[in-house]
PDB file of C-alpha atoms in Angstrom:
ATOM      1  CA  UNK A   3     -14.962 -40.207  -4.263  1.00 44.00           C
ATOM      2  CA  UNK A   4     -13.949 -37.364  -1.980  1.00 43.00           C
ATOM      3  CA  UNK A   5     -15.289 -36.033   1.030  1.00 44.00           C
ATOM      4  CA  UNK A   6     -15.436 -33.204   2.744  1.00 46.00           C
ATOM      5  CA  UNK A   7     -14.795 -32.192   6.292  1.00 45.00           C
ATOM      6  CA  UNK A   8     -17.152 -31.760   8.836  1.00 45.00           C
ATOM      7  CA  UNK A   9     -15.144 -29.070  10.293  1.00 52.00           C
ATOM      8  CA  UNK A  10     -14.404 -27.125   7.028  1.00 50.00           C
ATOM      9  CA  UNK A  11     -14.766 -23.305   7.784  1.00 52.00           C
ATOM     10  CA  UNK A  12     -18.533 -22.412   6.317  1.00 49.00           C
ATOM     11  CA  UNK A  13     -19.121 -20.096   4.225  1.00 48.00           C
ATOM     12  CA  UNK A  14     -20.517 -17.102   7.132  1.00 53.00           C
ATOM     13  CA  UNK A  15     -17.010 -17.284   8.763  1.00 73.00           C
ATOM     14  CA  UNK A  16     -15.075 -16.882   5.529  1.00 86.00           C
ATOM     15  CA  UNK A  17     -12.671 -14.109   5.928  1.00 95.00           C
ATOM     16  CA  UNK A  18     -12.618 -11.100   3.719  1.00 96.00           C
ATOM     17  CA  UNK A  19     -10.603 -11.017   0.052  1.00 97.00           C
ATOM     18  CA  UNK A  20      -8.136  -8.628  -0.220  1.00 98.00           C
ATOM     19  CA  UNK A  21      -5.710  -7.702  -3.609  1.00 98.00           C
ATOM     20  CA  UNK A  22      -2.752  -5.826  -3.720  1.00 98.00           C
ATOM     21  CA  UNK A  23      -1.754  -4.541  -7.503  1.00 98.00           C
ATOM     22  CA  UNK A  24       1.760  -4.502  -6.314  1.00 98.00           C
ATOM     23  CA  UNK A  25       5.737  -5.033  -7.341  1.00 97.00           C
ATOM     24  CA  UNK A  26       7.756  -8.409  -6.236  1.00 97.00           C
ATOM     25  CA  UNK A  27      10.765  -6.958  -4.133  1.00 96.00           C
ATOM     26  CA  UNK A  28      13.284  -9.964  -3.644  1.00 95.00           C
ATOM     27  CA  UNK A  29      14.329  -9.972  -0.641  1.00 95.00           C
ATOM     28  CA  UNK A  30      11.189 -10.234   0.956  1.00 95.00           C
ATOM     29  CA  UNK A  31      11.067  -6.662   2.696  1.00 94.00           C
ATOM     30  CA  UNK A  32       8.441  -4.815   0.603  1.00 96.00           C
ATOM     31  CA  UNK A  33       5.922  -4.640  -1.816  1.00 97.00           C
ATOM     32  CA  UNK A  34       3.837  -7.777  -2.606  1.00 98.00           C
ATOM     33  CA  UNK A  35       5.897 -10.091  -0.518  1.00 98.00           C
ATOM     34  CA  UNK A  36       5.130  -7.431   2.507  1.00 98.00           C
ATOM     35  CA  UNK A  37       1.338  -7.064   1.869  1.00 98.00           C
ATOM     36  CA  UNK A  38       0.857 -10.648   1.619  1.00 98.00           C
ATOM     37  CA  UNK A  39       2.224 -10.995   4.995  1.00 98.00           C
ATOM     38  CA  UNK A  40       0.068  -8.209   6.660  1.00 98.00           C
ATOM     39  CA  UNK A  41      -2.918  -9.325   4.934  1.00 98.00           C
ATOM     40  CA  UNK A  42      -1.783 -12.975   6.487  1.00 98.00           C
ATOM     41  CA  UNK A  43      -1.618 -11.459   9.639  1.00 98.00           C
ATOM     42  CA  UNK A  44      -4.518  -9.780   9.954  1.00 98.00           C
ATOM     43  CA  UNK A  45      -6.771 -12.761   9.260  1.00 98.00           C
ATOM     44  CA  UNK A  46      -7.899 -11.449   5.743  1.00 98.00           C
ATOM     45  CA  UNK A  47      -7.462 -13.633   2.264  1.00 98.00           C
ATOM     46  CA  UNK A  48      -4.529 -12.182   0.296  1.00 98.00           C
ATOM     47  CA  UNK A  49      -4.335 -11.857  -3.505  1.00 98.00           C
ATOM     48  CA  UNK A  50      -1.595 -10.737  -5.172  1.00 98.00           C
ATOM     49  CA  UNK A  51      -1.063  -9.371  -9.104  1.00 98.00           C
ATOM     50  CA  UNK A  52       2.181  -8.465  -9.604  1.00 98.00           C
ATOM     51  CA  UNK A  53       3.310  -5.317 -11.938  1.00 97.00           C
ATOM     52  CA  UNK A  54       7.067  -5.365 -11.690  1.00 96.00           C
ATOM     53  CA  UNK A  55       9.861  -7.078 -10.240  1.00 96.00           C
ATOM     54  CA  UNK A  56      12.495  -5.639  -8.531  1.00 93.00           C
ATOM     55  CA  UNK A  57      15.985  -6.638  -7.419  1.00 94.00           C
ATOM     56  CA  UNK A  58      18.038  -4.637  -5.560  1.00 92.00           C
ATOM     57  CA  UNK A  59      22.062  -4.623  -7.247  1.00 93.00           C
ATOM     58  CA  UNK A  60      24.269  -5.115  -4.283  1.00 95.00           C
ATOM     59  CA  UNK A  61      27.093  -4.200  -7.188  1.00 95.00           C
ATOM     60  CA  UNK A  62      25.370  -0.586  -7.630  1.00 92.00           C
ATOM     61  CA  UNK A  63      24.814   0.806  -4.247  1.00 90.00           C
ATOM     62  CA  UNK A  64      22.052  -1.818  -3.942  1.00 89.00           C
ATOM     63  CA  UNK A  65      19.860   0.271  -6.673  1.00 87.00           C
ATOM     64  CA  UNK A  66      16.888  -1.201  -7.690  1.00 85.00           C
ATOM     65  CA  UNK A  67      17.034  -3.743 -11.255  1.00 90.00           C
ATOM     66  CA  UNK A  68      13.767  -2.953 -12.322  1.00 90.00           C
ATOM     67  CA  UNK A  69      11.766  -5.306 -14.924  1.00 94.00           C
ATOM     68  CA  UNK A  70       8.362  -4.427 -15.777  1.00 94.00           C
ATOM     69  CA  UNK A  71       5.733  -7.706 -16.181  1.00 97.00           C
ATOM     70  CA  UNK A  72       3.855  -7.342 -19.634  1.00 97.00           C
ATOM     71  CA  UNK A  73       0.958  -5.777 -19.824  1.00 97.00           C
ATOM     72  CA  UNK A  74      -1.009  -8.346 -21.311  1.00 98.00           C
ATOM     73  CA  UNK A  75      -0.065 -10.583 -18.520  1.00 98.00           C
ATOM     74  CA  UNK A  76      -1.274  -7.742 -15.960  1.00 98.00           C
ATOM     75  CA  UNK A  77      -4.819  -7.354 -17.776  1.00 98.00           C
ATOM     76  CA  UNK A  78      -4.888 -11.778 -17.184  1.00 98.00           C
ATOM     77  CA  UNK A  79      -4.145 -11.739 -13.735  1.00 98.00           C
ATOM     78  CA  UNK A  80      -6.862  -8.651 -13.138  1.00 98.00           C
ATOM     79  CA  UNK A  81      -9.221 -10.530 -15.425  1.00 97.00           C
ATOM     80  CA  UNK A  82      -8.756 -13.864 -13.035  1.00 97.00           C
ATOM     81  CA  UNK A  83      -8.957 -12.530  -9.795  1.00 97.00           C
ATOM     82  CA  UNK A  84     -11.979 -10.242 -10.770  1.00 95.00           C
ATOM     83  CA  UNK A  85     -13.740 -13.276 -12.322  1.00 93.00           C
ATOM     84  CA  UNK A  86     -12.967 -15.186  -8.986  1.00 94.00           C
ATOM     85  CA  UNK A  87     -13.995 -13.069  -6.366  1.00 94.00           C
ATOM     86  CA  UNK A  88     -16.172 -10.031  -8.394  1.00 84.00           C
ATOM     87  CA  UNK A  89     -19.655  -9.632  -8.399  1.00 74.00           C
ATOM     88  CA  UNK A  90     -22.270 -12.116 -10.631  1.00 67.00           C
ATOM     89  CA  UNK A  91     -23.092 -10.833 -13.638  1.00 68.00           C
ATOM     90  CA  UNK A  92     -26.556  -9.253 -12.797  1.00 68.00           C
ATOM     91  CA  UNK A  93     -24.301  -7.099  -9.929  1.00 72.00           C
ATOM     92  CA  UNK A  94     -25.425  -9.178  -7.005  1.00 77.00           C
ATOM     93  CA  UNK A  95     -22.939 -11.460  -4.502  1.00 75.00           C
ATOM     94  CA  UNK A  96     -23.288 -14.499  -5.356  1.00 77.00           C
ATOM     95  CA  UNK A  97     -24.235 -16.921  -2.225  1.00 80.00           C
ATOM     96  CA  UNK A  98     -21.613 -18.098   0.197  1.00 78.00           C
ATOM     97  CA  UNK A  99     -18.444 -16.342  -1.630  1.00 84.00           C
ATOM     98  CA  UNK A 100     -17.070 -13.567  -0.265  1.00 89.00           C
ATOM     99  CA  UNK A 101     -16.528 -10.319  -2.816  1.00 92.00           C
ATOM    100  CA  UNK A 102     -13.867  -8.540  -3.683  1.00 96.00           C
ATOM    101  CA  UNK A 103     -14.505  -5.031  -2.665  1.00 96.00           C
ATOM    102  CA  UNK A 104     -10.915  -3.949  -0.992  1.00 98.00           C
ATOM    103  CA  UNK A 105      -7.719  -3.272  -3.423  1.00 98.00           C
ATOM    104  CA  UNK A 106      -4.388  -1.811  -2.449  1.00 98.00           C
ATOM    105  CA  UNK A 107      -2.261  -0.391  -5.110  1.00 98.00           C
ATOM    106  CA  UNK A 108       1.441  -0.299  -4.677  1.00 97.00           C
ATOM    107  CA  UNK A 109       4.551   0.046  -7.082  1.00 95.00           C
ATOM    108  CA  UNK A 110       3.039   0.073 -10.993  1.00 95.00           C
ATOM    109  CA  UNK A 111       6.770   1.609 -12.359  1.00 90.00           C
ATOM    110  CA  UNK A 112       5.408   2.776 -15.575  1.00 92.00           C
ATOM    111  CA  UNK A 113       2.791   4.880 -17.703  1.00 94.00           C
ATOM    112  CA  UNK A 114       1.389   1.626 -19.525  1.00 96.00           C
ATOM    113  CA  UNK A 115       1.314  -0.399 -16.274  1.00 97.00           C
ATOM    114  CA  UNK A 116      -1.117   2.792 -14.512  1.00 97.00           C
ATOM    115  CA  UNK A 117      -3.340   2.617 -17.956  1.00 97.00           C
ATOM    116  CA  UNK A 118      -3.927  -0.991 -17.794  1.00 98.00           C
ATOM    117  CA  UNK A 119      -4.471  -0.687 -13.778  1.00 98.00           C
ATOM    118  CA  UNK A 120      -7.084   2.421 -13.807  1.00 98.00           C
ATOM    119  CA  UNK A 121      -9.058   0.648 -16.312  1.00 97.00           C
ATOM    120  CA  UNK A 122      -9.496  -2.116 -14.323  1.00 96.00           C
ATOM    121  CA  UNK A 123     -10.548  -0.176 -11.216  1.00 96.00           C
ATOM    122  CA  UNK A 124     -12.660   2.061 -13.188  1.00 96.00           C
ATOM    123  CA  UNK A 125     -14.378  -1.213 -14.494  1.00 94.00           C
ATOM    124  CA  UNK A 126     -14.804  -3.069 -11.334  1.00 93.00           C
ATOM    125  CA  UNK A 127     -16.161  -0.060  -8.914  1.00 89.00           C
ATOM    126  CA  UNK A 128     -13.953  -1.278  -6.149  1.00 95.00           C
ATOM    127  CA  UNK A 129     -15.671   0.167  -2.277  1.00 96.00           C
ATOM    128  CA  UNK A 130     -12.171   0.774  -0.906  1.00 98.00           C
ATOM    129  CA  UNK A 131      -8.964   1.723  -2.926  1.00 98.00           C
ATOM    130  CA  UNK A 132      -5.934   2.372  -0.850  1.00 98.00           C
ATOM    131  CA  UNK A 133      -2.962   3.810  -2.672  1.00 98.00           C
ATOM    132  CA  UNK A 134       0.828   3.669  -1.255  1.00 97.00           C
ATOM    133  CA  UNK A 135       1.779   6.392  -4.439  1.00 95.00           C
ATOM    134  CA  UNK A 136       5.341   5.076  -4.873  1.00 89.00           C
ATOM    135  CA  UNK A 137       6.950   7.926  -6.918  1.00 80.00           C
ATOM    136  CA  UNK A 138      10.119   6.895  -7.105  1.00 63.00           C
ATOM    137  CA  UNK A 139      12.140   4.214  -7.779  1.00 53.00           C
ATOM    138  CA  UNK A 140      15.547   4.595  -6.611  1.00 48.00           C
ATOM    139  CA  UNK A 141      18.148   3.859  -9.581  1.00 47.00           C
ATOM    140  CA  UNK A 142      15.304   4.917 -12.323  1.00 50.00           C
ATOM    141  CA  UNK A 143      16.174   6.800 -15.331  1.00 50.00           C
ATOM    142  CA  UNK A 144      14.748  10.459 -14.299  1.00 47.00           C
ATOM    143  CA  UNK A 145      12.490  10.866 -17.378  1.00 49.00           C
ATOM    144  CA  UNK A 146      10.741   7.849 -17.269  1.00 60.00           C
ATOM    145  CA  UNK A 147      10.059   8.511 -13.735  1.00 74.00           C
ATOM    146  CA  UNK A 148       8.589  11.581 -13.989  1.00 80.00           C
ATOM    147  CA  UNK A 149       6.228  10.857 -16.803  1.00 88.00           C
ATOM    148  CA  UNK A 150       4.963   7.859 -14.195  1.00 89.00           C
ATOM    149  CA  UNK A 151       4.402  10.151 -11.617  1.00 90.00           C
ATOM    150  CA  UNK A 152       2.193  12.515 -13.558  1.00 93.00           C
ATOM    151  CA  UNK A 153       0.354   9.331 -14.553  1.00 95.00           C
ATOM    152  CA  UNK A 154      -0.243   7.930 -11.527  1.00 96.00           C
ATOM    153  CA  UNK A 155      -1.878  11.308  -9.899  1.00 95.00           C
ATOM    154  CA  UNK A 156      -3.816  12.181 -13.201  1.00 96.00           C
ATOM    155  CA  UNK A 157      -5.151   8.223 -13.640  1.00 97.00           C
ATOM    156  CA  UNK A 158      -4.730   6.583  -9.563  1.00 98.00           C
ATOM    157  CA  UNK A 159      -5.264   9.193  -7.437  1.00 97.00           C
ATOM    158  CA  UNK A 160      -8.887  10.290  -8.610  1.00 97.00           C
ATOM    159  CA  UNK A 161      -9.698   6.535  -7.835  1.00 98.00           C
ATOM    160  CA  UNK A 162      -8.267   6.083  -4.164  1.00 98.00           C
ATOM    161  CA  UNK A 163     -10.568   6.283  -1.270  1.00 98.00           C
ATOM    162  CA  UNK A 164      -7.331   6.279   0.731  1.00 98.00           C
ATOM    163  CA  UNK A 165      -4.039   7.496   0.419  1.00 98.00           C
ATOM    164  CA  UNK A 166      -1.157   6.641   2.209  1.00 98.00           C
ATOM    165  CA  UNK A 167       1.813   9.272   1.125  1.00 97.00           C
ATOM    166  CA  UNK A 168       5.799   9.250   2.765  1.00 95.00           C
ATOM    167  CA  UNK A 169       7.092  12.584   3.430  1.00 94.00           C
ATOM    168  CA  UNK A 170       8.584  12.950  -0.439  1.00 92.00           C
ATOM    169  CA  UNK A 171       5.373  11.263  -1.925  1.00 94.00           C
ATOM    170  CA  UNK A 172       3.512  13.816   0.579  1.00 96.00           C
ATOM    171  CA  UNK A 173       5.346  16.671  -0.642  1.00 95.00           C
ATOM    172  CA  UNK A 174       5.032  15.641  -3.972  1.00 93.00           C
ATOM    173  CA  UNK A 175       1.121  15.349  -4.253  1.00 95.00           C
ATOM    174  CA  UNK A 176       0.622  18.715  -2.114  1.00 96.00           C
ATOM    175  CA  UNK A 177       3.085  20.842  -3.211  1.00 95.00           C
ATOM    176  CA  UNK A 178       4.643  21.981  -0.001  1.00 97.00           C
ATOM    177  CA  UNK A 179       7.365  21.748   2.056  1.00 97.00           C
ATOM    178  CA  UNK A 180       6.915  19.444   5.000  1.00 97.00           C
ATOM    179  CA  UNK A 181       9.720  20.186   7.891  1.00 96.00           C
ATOM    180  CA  UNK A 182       7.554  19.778  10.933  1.00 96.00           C
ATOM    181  CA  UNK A 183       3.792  18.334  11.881  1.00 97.00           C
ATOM    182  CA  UNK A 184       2.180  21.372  11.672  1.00 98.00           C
ATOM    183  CA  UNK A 185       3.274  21.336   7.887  1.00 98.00           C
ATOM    184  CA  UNK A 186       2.252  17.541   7.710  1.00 98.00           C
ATOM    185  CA  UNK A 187      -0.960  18.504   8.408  1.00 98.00           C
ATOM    186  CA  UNK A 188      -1.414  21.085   6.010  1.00 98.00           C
ATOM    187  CA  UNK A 189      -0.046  18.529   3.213  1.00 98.00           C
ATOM    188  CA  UNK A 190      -2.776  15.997   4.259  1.00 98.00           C
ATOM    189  CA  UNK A 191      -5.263  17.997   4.094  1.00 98.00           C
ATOM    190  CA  UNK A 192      -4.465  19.428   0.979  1.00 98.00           C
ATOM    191  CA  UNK A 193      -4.073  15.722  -0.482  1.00 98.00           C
ATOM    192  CA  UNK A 194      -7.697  15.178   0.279  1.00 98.00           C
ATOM    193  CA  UNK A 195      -8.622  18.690  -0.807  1.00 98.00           C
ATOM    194  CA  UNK A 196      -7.028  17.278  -4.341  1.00 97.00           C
ATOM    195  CA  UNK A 197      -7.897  13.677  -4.474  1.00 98.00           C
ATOM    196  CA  UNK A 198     -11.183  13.325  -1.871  1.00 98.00           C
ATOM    197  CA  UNK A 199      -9.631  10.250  -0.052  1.00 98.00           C
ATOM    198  CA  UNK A 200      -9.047  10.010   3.431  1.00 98.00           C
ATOM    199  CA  UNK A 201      -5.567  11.069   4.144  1.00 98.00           C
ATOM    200  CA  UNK A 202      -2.305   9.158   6.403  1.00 98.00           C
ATOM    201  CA  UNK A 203       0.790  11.341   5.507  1.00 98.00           C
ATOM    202  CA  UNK A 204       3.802   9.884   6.861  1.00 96.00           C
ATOM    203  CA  UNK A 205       6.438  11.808   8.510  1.00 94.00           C
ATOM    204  CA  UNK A 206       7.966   8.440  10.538  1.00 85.00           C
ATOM    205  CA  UNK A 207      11.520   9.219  11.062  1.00 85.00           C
ATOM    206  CA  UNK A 208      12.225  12.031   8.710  1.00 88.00           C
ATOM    207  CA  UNK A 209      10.725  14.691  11.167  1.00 93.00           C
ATOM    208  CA  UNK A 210      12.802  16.010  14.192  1.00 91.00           C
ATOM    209  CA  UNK A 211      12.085  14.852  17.329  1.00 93.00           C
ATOM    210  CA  UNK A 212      11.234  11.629  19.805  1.00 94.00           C
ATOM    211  CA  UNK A 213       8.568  10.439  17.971  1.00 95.00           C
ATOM    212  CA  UNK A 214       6.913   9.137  15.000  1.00 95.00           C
ATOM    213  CA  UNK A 215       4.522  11.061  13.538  1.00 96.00           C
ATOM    214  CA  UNK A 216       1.688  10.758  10.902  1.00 97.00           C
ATOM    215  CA  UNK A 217      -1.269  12.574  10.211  1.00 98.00           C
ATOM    216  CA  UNK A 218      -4.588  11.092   9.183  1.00 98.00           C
ATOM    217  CA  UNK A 219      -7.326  13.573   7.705  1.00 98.00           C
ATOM    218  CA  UNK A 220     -10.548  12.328   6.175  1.00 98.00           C
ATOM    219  CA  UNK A 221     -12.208  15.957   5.484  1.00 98.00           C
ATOM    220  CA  UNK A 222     -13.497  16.075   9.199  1.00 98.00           C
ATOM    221  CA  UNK A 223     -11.412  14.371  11.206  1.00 98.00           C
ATOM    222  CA  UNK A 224      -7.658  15.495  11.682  1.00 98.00           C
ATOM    223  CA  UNK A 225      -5.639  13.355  14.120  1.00 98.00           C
ATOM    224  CA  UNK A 226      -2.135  13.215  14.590  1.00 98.00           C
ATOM    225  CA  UNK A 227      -0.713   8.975  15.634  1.00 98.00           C
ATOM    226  CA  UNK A 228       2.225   9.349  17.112  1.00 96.00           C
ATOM    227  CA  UNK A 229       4.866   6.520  18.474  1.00 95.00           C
ATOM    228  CA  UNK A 230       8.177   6.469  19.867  1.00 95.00           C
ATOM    229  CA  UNK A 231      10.601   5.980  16.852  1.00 94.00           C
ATOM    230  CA  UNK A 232      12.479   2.607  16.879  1.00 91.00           C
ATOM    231  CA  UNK A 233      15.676   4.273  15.627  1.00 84.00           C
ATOM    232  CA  UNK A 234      16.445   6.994  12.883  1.00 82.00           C
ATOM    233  CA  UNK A 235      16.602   4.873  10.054  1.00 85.00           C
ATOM    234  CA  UNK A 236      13.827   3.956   7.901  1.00 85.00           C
ATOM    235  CA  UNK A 237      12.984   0.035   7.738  1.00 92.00           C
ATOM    236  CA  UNK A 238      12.489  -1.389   4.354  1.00 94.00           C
ATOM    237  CA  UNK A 239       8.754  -2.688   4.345  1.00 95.00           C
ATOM    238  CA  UNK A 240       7.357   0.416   6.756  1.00 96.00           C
ATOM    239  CA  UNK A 241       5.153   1.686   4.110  1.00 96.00           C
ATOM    240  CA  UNK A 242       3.996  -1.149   1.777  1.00 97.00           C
ATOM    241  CA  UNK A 243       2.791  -2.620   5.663  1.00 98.00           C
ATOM    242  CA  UNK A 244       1.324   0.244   6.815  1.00 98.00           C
ATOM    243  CA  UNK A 245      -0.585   0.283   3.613  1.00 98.00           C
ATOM    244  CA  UNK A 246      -1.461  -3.348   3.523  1.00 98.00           C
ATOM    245  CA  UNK A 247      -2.841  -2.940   7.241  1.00 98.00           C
ATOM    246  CA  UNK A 248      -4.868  -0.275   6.254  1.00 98.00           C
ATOM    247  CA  UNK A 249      -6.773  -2.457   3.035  1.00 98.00           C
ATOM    248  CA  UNK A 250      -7.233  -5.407   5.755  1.00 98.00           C
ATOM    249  CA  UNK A 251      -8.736  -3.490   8.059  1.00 98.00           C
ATOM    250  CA  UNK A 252     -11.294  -1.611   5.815  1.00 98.00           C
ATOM    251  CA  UNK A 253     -11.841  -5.405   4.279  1.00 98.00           C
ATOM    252  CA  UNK A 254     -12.896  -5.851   7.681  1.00 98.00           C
ATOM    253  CA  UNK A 255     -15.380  -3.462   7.936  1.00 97.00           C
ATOM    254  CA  UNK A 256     -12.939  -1.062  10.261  1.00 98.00           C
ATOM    255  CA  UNK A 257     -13.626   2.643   9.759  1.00 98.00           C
ATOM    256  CA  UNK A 258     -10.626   4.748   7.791  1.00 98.00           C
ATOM    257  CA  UNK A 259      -9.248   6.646  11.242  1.00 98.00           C
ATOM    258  CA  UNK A 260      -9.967   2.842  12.845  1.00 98.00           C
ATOM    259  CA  UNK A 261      -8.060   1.466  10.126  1.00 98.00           C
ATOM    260  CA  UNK A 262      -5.093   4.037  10.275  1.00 98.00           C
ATOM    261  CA  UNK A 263      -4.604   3.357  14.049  1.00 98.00           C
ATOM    262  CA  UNK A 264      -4.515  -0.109  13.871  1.00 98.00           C
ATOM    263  CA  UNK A 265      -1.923   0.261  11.036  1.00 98.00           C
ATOM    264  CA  UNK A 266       0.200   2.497  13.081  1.00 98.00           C
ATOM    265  CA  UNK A 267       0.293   0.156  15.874  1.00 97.00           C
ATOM    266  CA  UNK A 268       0.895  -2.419  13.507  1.00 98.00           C
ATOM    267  CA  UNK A 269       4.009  -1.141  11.425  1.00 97.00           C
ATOM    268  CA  UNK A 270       5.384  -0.184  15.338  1.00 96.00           C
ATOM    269  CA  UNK A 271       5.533  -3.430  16.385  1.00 97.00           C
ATOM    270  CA  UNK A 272       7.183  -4.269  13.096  1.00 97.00           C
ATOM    271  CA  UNK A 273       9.675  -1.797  13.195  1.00 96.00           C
ATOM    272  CA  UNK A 274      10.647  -2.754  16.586  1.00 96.00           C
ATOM    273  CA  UNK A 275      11.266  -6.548  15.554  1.00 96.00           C
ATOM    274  CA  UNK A 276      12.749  -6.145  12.229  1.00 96.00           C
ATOM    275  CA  UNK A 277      14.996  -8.346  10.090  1.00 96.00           C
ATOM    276  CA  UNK A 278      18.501  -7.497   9.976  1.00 94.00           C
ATOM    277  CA  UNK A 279      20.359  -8.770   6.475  1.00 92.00           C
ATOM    278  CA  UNK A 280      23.122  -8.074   4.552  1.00 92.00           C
ATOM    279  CA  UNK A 281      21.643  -5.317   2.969  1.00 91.00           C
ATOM    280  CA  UNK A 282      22.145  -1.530   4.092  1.00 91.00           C
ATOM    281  CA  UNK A 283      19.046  -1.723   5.390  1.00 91.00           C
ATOM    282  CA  UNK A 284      16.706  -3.481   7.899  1.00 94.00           C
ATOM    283  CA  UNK A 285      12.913  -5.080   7.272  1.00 96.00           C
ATOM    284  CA  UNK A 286       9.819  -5.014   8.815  1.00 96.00           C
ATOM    285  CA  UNK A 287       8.632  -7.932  10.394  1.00 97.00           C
ATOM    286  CA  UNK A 288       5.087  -8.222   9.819  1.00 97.00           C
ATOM    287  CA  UNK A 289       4.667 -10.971  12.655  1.00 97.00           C
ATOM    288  CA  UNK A 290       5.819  -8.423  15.169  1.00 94.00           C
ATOM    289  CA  UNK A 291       2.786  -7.742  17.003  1.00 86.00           C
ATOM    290  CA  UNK A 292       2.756 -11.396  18.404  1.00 89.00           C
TER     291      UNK A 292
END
């Protein structure tokens, strides 16, 4: 017969369940692999259902080899995790289990991947949905990527509560040109003025000047976060993190411009500690902040 514990966690201290809807990137920088970490290390419970994986080709300019998972096997891992941490069937928590209310959606990669994905939001009335809108996936056959870009704003982005745009994705969603902060701003608040989630447009490293700079606007509040950039390269990981932070942290109860400045601070101290590898590019070390 087994026991249990006397000093097993109970069931008032349990921490808050997180999922990220997410690609596997290999090495380890980004996309699930980098949310599970953040989630990890902000003391929430990480879930992850994967949507892709992705391989960067050291032989091709270190492009990414892109396989999509099938989309039957997406719908099963949705159907799990919503059956193990959703709601009881009359709507109501169910005692001592903590609910699923926070989801972060990364890479999806394809039309059929955003279909099966907005149904499942749509179906499980998720209280916080952050989107990281990846748009592009370098090495992608043009075509296919545009047709999953127009998907993912006409299907994702009337779901989000929060968005979480780079300067291209930013661009992208507003339609302007974004060369300084002022312009930032007017691309986050458009974003909103489009999708009616609060807003963190990332202009990092890709703006001029000593610091970087995003932009969080909610549809009252506009505040620029601003840090000292840690170089003038972009560190694989920056986004999926900041992202990630930003789901535990609403998990958590955090407000959005709470969560947004604890995710700056976070990704910082990241950025400042990364990984070097063998790869043209450095990663984020989630465990940075220690």
């Amino acid at each position: 017969m087994t026991s249990v514990s006397a000093d097993v966690q109970s069931p008032a201290a349990a921490p808050a369940v997180v999922l990220t809807i997410a690609g596997s990137e290999a090495t380890g920088g980004a996309g699930a692999q980098a949310d599970l970490k953040t989630f990890q290390e902000l003391g929430v419970f990480g879930i992850a259902n994967l949507t892709c994986i992705v391989s960067f080709d050291p032989n091709d300019d270190w492009n990414h080899r892109f396989v999509p998972v099938d989309q039957q096997v997406i719908a099963d891992q949705l159907e799990a995790t919503t059956a193990a941490y959703g709601l009881a069937s009359d709507g109501q928590p169910l005692p001592g289990r903590p609910v699923l209310d926070t989801v972060k959606i990364g890479m999806l990669g394809s039309p059929a991947t955003i279909a099966t994905v907005a149904g499942a939001l749509e179906a499980n009335s998720f209280g916080n949905v952050v989107l990281d809108p990846v748009l592009i996936c370098k090495g992608q056959e043009p075509g296919h990527a545009l047709d999953t870009d127009q998907a993912l704003k006409a299907q994702i982005l009337p779901l989000a509560t929060f968005v979480t745009p780079n300067h291209f994705e930013a661009e992208s969603l507003s339609g302007l040109e974004i060369t300084d902060v002022e312009s930032l701003k007017a691309a986050a608040i458009r974003i909103h003025e489009i999708s009616g989630a609060a807003v963190l447009a990332k202009g990092g490293v890709r703006l001029e000047g000593p610091d970087a700079v995003d932009v969080f606007y909610d549809g009252e509040t506009l505040e620029v976060l601003s840090a000292p950039k840690v170089g003038e390269v972009a560190v694989s990981g920056a986004g999926c993190s900041l992202a990630a932070a930003v789901t535990a942290e609403l998990a958590k109860g955090a407000s959005p411009l709470d969560a947004a400045r604890t995710a700056k601070d976070f990704v910082t101290a990241g950025i400042r500690n990364r990984v070097a590898s063998g790869a043209p590019f450095d990663a984020l070390w989630q465990g940075g902040a220690r």
